[in-house]
N, CA, C and O of each residue as an XYZ file, in Angstrom:
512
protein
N    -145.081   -127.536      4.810
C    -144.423   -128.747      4.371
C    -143.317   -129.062      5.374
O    -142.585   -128.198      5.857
N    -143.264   -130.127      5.599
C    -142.157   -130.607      6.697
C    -140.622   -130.718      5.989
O    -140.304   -130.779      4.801
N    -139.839   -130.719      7.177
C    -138.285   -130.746      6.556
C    -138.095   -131.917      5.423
O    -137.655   -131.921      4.274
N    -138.632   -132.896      6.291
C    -138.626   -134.302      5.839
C    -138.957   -134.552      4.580
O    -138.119   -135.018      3.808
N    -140.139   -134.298      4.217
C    -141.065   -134.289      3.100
C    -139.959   -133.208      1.949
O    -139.382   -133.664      0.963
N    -139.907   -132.088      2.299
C    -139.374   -131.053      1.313
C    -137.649   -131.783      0.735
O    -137.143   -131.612     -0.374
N    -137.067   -132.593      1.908
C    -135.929   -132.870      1.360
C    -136.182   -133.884      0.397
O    -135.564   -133.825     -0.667
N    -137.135   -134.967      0.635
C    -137.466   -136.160     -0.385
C    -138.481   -135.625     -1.803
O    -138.748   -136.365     -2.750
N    -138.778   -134.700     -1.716
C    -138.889   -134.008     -3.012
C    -138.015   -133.235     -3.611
O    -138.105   -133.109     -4.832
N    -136.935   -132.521     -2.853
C    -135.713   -132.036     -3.609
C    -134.670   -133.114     -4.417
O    -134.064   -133.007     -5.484
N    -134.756   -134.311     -3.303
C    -133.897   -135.617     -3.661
C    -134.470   -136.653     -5.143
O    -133.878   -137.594     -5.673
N    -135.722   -136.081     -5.474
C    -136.683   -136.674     -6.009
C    -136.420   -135.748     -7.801
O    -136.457   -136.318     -8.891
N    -136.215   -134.499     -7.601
C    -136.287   -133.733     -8.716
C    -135.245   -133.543     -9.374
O    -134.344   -132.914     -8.820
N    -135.037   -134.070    -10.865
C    -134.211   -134.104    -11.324
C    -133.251   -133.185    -11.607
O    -133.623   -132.129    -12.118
N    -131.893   -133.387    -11.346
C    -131.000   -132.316    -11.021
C    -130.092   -132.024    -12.540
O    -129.709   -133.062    -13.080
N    -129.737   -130.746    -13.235
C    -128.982   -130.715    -14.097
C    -127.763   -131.430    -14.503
O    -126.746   -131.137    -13.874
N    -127.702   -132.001    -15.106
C    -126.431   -132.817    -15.529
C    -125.219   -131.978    -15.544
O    -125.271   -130.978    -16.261
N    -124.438   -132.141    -15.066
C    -123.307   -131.572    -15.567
C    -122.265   -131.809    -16.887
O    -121.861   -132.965    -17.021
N    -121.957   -131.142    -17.537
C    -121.354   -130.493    -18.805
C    -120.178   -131.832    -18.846
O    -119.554   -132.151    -17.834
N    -120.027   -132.443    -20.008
C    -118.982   -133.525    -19.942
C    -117.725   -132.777    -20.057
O    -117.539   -131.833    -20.825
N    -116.708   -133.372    -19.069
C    -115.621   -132.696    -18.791
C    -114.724   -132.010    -20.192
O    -114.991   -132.699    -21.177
N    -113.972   -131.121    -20.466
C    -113.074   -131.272    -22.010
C    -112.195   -132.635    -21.568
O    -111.791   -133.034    -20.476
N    -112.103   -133.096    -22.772
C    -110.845   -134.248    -22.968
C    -109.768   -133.300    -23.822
O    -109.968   -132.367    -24.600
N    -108.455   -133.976    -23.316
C    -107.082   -132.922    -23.909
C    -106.861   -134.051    -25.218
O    -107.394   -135.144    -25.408
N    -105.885   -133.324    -25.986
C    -105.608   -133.889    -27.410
C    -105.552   -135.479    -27.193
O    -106.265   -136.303    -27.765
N    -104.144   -135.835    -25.857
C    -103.884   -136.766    -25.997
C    -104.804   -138.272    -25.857
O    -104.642   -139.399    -26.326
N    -105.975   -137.558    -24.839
C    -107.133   -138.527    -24.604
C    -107.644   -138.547    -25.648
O    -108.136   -139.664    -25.805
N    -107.902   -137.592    -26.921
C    -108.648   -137.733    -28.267
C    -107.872   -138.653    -28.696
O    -108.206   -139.767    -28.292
N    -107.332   -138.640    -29.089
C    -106.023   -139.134    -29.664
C    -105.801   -140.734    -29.612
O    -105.429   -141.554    -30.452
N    -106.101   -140.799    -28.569
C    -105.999   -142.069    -27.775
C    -107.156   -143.236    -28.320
O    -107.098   -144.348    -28.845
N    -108.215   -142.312    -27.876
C    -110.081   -142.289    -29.002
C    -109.711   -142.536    -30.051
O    -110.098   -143.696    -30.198
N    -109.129   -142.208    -31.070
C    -108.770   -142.133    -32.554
C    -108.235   -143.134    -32.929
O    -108.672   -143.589    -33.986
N    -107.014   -143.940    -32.200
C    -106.321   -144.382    -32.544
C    -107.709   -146.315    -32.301
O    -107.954   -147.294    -33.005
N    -108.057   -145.919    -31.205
C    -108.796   -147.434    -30.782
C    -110.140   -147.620    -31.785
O    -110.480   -148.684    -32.302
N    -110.859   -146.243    -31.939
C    -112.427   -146.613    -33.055
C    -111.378   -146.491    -34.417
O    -112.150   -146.486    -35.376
N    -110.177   -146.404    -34.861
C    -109.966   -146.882    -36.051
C    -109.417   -148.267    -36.041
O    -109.329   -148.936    -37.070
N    -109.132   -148.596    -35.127
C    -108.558   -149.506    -34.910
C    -109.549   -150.600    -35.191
O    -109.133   -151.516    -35.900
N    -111.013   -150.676    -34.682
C    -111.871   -151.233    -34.305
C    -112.654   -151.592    -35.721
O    -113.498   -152.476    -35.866
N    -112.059   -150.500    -36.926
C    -112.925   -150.639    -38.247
C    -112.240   -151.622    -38.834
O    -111.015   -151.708    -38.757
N    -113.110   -152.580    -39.574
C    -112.372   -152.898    -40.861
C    -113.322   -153.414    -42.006
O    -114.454   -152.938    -42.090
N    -112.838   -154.490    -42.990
C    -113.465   -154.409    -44.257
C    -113.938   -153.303    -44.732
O    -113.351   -152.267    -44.417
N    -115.092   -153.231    -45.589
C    -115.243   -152.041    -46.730
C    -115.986   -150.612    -45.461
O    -116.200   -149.531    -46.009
N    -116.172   -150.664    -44.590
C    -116.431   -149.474    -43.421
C    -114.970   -149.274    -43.500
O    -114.652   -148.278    -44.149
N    -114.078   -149.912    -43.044
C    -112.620   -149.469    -43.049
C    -112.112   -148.684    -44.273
O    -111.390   -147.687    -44.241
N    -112.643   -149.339    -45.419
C    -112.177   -148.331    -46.621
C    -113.000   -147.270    -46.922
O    -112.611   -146.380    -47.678
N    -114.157   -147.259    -46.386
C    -114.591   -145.937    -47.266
C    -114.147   -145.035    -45.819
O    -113.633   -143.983    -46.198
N    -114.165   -145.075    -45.017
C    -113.217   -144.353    -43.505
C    -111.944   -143.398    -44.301
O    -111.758   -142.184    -44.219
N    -111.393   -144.137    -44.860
C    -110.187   -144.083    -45.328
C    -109.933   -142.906    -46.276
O    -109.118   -141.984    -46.323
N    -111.110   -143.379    -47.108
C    -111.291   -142.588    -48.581
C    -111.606   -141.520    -48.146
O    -110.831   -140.616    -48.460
N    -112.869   -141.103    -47.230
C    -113.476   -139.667    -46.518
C    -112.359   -139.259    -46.062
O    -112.107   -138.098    -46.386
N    -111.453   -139.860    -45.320
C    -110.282   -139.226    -44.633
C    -109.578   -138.640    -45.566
O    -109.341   -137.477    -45.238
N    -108.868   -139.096    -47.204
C    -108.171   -138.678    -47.321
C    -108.530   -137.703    -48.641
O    -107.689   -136.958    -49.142
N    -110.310   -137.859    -49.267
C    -110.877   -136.990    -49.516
C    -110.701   -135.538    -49.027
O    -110.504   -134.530    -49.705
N    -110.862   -135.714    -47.208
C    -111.389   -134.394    -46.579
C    -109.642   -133.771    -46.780
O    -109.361   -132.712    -47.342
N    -108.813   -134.568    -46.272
C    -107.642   -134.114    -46.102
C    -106.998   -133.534    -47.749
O    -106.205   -132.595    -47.814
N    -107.427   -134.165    -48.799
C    -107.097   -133.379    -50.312
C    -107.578   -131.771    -50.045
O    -106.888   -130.764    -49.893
N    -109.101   -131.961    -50.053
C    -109.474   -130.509    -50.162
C    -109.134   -129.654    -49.353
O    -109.158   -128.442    -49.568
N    -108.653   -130.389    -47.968
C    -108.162   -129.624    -47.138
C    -107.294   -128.359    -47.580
O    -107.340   -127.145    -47.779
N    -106.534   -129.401    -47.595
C    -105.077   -129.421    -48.469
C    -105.417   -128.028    -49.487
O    -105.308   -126.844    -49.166
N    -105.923   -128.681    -50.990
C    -105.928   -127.555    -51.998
C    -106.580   -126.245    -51.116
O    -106.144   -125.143    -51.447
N    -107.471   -126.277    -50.150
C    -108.457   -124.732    -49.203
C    -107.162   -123.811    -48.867
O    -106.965   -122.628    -49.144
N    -105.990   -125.149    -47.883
C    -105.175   -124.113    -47.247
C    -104.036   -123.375    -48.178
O    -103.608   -122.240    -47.965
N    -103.630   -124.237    -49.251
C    -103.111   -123.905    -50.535
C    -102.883   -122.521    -50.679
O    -101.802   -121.946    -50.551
N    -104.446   -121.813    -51.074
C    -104.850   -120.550    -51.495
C    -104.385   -119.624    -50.314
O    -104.410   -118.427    -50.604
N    -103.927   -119.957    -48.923
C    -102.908   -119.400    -48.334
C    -101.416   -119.444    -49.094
O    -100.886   -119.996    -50.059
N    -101.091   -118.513    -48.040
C     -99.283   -118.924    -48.156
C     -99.267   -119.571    -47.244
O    -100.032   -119.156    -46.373
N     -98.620   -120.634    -46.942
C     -98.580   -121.342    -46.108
C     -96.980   -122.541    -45.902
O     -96.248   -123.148    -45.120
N     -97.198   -122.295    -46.905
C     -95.283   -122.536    -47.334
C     -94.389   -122.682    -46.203
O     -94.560   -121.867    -45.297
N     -93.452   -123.563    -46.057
C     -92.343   -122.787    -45.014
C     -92.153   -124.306    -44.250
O     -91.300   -125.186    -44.371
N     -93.546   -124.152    -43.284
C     -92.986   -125.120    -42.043
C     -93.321   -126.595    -42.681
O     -94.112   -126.680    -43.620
N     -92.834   -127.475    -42.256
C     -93.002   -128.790    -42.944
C     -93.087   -129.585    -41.700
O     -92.676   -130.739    -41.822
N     -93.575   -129.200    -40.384
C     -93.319   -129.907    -39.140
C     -94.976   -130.996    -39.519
O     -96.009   -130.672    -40.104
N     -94.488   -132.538    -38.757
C     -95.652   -133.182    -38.710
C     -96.773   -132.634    -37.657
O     -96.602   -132.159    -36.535
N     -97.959   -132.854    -38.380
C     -98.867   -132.683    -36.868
C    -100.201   -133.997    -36.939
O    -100.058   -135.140    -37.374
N    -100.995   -133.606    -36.577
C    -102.379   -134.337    -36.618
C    -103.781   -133.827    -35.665
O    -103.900   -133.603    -34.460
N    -104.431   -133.785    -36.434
C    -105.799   -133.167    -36.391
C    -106.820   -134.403    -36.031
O    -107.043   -135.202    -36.941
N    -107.470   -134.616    -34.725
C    -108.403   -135.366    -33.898
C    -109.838   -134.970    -34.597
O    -110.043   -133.756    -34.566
N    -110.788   -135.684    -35.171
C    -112.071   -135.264    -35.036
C    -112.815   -136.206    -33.854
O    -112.276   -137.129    -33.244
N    -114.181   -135.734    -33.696
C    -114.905   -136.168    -33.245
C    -115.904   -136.519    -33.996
O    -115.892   -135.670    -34.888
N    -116.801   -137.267    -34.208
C    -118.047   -136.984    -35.339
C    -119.061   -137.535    -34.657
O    -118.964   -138.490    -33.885
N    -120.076   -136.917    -34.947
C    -121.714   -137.968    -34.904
C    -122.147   -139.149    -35.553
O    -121.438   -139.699    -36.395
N    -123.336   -139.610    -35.202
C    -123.905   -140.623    -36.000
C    -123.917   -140.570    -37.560
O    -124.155   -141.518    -38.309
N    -123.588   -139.163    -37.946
C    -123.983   -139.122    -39.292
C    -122.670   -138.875    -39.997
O    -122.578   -138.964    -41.221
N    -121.631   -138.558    -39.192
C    -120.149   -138.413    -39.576
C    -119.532   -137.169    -39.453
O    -118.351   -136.917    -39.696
N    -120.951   -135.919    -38.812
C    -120.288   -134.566    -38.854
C    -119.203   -134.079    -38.152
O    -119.806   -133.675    -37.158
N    -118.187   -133.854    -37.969
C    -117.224   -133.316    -37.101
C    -118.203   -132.439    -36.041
O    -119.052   -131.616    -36.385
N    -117.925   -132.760    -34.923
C    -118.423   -132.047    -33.610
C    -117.804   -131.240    -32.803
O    -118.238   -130.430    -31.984
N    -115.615   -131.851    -33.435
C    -115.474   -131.125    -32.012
C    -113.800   -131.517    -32.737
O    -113.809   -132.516    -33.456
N    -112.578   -130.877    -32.597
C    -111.425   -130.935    -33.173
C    -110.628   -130.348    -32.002
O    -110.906   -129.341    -31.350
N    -109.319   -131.385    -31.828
C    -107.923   -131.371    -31.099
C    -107.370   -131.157    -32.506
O    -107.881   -131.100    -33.624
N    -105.796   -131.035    -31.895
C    -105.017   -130.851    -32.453
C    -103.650   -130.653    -32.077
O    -103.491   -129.595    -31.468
N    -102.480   -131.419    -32.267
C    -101.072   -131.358    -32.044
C    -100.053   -131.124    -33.264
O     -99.857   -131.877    -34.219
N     -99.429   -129.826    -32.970
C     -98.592   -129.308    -33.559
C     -99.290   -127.679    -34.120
O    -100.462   -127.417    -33.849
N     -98.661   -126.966    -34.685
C     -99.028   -125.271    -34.713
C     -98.525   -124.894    -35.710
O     -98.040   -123.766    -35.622
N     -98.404   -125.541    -36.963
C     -97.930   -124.800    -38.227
C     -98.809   -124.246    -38.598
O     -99.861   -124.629    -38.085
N     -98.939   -123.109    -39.619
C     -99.682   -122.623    -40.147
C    -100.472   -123.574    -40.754
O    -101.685   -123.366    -40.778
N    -100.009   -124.611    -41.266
C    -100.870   -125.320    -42.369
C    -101.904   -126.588    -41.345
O    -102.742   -127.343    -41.837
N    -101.558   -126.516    -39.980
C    -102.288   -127.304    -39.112
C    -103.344   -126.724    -38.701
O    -104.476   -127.207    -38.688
N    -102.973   -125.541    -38.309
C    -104.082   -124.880    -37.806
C    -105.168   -123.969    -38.871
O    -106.180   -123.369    -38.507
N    -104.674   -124.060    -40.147
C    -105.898   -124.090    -41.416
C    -106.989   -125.311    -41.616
O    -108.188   -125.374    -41.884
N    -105.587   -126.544    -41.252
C    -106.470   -128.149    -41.414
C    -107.257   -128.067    -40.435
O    -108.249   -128.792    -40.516
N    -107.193   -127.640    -39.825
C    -108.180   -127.547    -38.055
C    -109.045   -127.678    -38.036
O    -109.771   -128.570    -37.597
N    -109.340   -125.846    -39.050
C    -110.536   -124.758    -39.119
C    -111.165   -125.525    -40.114
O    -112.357   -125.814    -40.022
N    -110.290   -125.964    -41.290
C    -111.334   -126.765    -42.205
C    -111.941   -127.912    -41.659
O    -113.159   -127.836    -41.816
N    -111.622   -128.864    -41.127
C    -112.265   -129.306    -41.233
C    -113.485   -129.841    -40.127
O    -114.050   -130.930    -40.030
N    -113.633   -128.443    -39.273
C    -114.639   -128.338    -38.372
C    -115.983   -128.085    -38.286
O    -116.655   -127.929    -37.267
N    -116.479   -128.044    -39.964
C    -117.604   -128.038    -40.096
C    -117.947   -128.744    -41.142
O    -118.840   -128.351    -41.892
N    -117.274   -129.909    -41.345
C    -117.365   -131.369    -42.531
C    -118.195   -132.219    -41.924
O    -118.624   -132.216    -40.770
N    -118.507   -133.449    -43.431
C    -118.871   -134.579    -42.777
C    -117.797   -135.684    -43.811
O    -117.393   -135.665    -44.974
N    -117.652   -136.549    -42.672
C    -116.610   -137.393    -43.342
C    -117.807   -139.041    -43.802
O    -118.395   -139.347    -44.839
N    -117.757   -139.359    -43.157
C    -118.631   -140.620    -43.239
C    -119.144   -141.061    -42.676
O    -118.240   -141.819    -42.326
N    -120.472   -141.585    -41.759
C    -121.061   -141.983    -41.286
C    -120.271   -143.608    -39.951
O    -120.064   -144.821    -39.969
N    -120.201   -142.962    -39.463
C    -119.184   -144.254    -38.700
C    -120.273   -145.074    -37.734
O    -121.340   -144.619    -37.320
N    -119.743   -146.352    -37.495
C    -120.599   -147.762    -37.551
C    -120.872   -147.241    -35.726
O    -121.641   -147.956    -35.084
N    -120.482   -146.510    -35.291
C    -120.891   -146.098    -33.864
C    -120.754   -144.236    -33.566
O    -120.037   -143.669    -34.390
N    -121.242   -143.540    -32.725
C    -121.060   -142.416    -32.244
C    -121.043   -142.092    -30.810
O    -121.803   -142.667    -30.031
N    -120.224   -141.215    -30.439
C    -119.106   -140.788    -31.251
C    -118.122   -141.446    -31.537
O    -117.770   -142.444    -30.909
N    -117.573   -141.003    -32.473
C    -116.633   -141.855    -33.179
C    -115.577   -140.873    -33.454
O    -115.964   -139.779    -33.867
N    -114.049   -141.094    -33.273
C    -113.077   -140.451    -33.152
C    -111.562   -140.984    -33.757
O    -110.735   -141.888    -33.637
N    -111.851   -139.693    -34.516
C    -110.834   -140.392    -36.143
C    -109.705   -139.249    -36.203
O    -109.935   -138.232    -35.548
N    -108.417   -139.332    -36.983
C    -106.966   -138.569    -36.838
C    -107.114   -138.467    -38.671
O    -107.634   -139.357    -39.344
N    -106.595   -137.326    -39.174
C    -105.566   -136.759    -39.803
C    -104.128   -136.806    -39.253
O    -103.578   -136.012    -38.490
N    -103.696   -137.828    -39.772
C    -101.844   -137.493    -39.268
C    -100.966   -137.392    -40.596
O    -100.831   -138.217    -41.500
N    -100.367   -136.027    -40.421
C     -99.901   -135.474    -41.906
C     -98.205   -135.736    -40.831
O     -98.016   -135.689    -39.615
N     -97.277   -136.000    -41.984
C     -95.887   -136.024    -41.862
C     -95.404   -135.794    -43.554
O     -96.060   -136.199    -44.513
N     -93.853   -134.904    -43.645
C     -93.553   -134.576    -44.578
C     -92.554   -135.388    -44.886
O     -91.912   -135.036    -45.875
N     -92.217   -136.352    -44.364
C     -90.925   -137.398    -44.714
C     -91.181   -139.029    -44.857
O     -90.242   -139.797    -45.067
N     -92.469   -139.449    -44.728
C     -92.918   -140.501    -44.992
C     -93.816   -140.569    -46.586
O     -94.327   -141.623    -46.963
Protein backbone atom coordinates (compact mmCIF):
# COMPACT_ATOMS: atom_id res chain seq x y z
CA UNK A 1 0.00 0.00 0.00
CA UNK A 2 1.42 3.37 -0.81
CA UNK A 3 2.11 6.26 1.68
CA UNK A 4 -0.45 8.15 -0.09
CA UNK A 5 -3.23 5.76 -0.17
CA UNK A 6 -2.57 4.51 3.64
CA UNK A 7 -2.71 8.21 4.84
CA UNK A 8 -6.24 8.83 3.00
CA UNK A 9 -7.55 5.83 4.67
CA UNK A 10 -6.26 6.74 8.11
CA UNK A 11 -7.80 10.37 7.35
CA UNK A 12 -10.91 8.51 6.25
CA UNK A 13 -11.45 6.30 9.56
CA UNK A 14 -13.30 7.49 12.10
CA UNK A 15 -11.36 8.74 14.97
CA UNK A 16 -12.55 8.51 18.80
CA UNK A 17 -14.26 11.42 20.07
CA UNK A 18 -12.91 12.89 22.77
CA UNK A 19 -14.52 12.91 26.36
CA UNK A 20 -16.52 16.36 26.85
CA UNK A 21 -14.37 18.53 28.84
CA UNK A 22 -15.65 18.77 32.99
CA UNK A 23 -17.51 22.11 33.31
CA UNK A 24 -16.71 23.80 36.96
CA UNK A 25 -19.74 24.73 39.27
CA UNK A 26 -19.73 28.16 38.05
CA UNK A 27 -20.28 27.23 34.25
CA UNK A 28 -23.18 24.80 35.68
CA UNK A 29 -24.47 27.32 37.36
CA UNK A 30 -24.49 29.65 34.76
CA UNK A 31 -26.54 26.54 32.67
CA UNK A 32 -29.05 26.62 35.52
CA UNK A 33 -29.68 29.87 35.86
CA UNK A 34 -30.45 30.41 31.66
CA UNK A 35 -32.69 26.73 30.99
CA UNK A 36 -34.71 28.05 34.04
CA UNK A 37 -34.86 31.02 32.90
CA UNK A 38 -36.05 29.85 29.51
CA UNK A 39 -39.18 27.83 31.27
CA UNK A 40 -42.39 29.12 31.81
CA UNK A 41 -46.21 28.56 32.11
CA UNK A 42 -47.36 25.18 33.59
CA UNK A 43 -43.57 23.38 32.44
CA UNK A 44 -42.39 26.25 34.69
CA UNK A 45 -44.59 25.05 37.52
CA UNK A 46 -44.39 21.60 37.62
CA UNK A 47 -40.16 22.40 37.34
CA UNK A 48 -40.81 24.04 40.42
CA UNK A 49 -42.91 21.56 42.28
CA UNK A 50 -40.17 18.53 41.35
CA UNK A 51 -37.67 20.99 42.63
CA UNK A 52 -39.08 21.59 45.73
CA UNK A 53 -40.58 18.04 46.09
CA UNK A 54 -36.92 16.63 45.60
CA UNK A 55 -35.53 19.29 47.90
CA UNK A 56 -38.44 18.29 50.92
CA UNK A 57 -37.33 14.73 50.87
CA UNK A 58 -34.09 15.78 50.57
CA UNK A 59 -34.36 17.62 53.38
CA UNK A 60 -36.43 15.01 55.75
CA UNK A 61 -33.23 11.95 54.16
CA UNK A 62 -30.55 14.38 55.55
CA UNK A 63 -32.64 15.04 58.76
CA UNK A 64 -32.03 11.39 59.99
CA UNK A 65 -28.40 12.75 60.16
CA UNK A 66 -27.17 15.14 62.66
CA UNK A 67 -26.64 17.66 60.69
CA UNK A 68 -27.52 20.57 62.82
CA UNK A 69 -25.09 23.39 63.32
CA UNK A 70 -24.07 25.08 60.04
CA UNK A 71 -26.77 27.25 58.51
CA UNK A 72 -24.34 28.57 55.65
CA UNK A 73 -26.28 29.07 52.14
CA UNK A 74 -25.25 26.81 49.35
CA UNK A 75 -26.73 25.36 46.06
CA UNK A 76 -26.70 22.16 44.37
CA UNK A 77 -26.44 22.22 40.16
CA UNK A 78 -28.15 19.22 38.47
CA UNK A 79 -27.83 18.13 35.19
CA UNK A 80 -30.68 15.90 33.85
CA UNK A 81 -31.70 13.95 30.73
CA UNK A 82 -34.51 13.82 28.46
CA UNK A 83 -36.40 12.08 31.00
CA UNK A 84 -35.38 14.36 34.00
CA UNK A 85 -32.77 11.93 35.62
CA UNK A 86 -29.97 13.75 37.33
CA UNK A 87 -26.73 12.81 35.37
CA UNK A 88 -24.26 14.72 36.91
CA UNK A 89 -24.18 17.31 40.24
CA UNK A 90 -21.92 20.60 41.14
CA UNK A 91 -22.08 22.09 44.02
CA UNK A 92 -21.12 25.39 46.06
CA UNK A 93 -20.69 25.55 49.59
CA UNK A 94 -19.57 22.37 52.13
CA UNK A 95 -21.92 22.10 54.98
CA UNK A 96 -22.72 18.99 56.07
CA UNK A 97 -26.24 19.38 55.04
CA UNK A 98 -24.98 20.34 51.29
CA UNK A 99 -23.03 17.75 50.75
CA UNK A 100 -25.96 15.12 51.96
CA UNK A 101 -28.26 17.32 49.38
CA UNK A 102 -25.59 16.42 46.80
CA UNK A 103 -25.51 12.66 47.38
CA UNK A 104 -29.28 12.70 47.43
CA UNK A 105 -30.06 13.87 44.93
CA UNK A 106 -27.75 12.14 42.39
CA UNK A 107 -29.67 9.40 41.57
CA UNK A 108 -33.38 11.19 41.22
CA UNK A 109 -35.64 12.11 38.64
CA UNK A 110 -37.09 15.46 38.86
CA UNK A 111 -39.19 16.09 35.75
CA UNK A 112 -38.88 15.62 32.39
CA UNK A 113 -37.57 19.03 30.97
CA UNK A 114 -38.83 20.52 27.53
CA UNK A 115 -35.01 20.03 26.27
CA UNK A 116 -31.76 17.89 27.29
CA UNK A 117 -29.63 18.48 28.90
CA UNK A 118 -31.21 20.56 30.95
CA UNK A 119 -29.62 22.25 33.98
CA UNK A 120 -31.51 23.20 37.07
CA UNK A 121 -30.22 24.70 40.92
CA UNK A 122 -31.34 23.90 44.41
CA UNK A 123 -30.45 27.21 46.11
CA UNK A 124 -31.07 26.75 49.88
CA UNK A 125 -30.41 30.05 52.14
CA UNK A 126 -31.32 30.22 55.89
CA UNK A 127 -32.33 33.94 56.11
CA UNK A 128 -34.67 34.43 53.29
Amino acid sequence: MTPLLFALLLSATPQPQAAAAPIEYSDAKRLADADEASVTGATRDALLAAQAALLDAGVAECNQQDLRGDVTPFVVVMRLDAQGRVQQTWREGGSPLAICLQRYVRDKTLVAPPRAPFHAALEISFTK
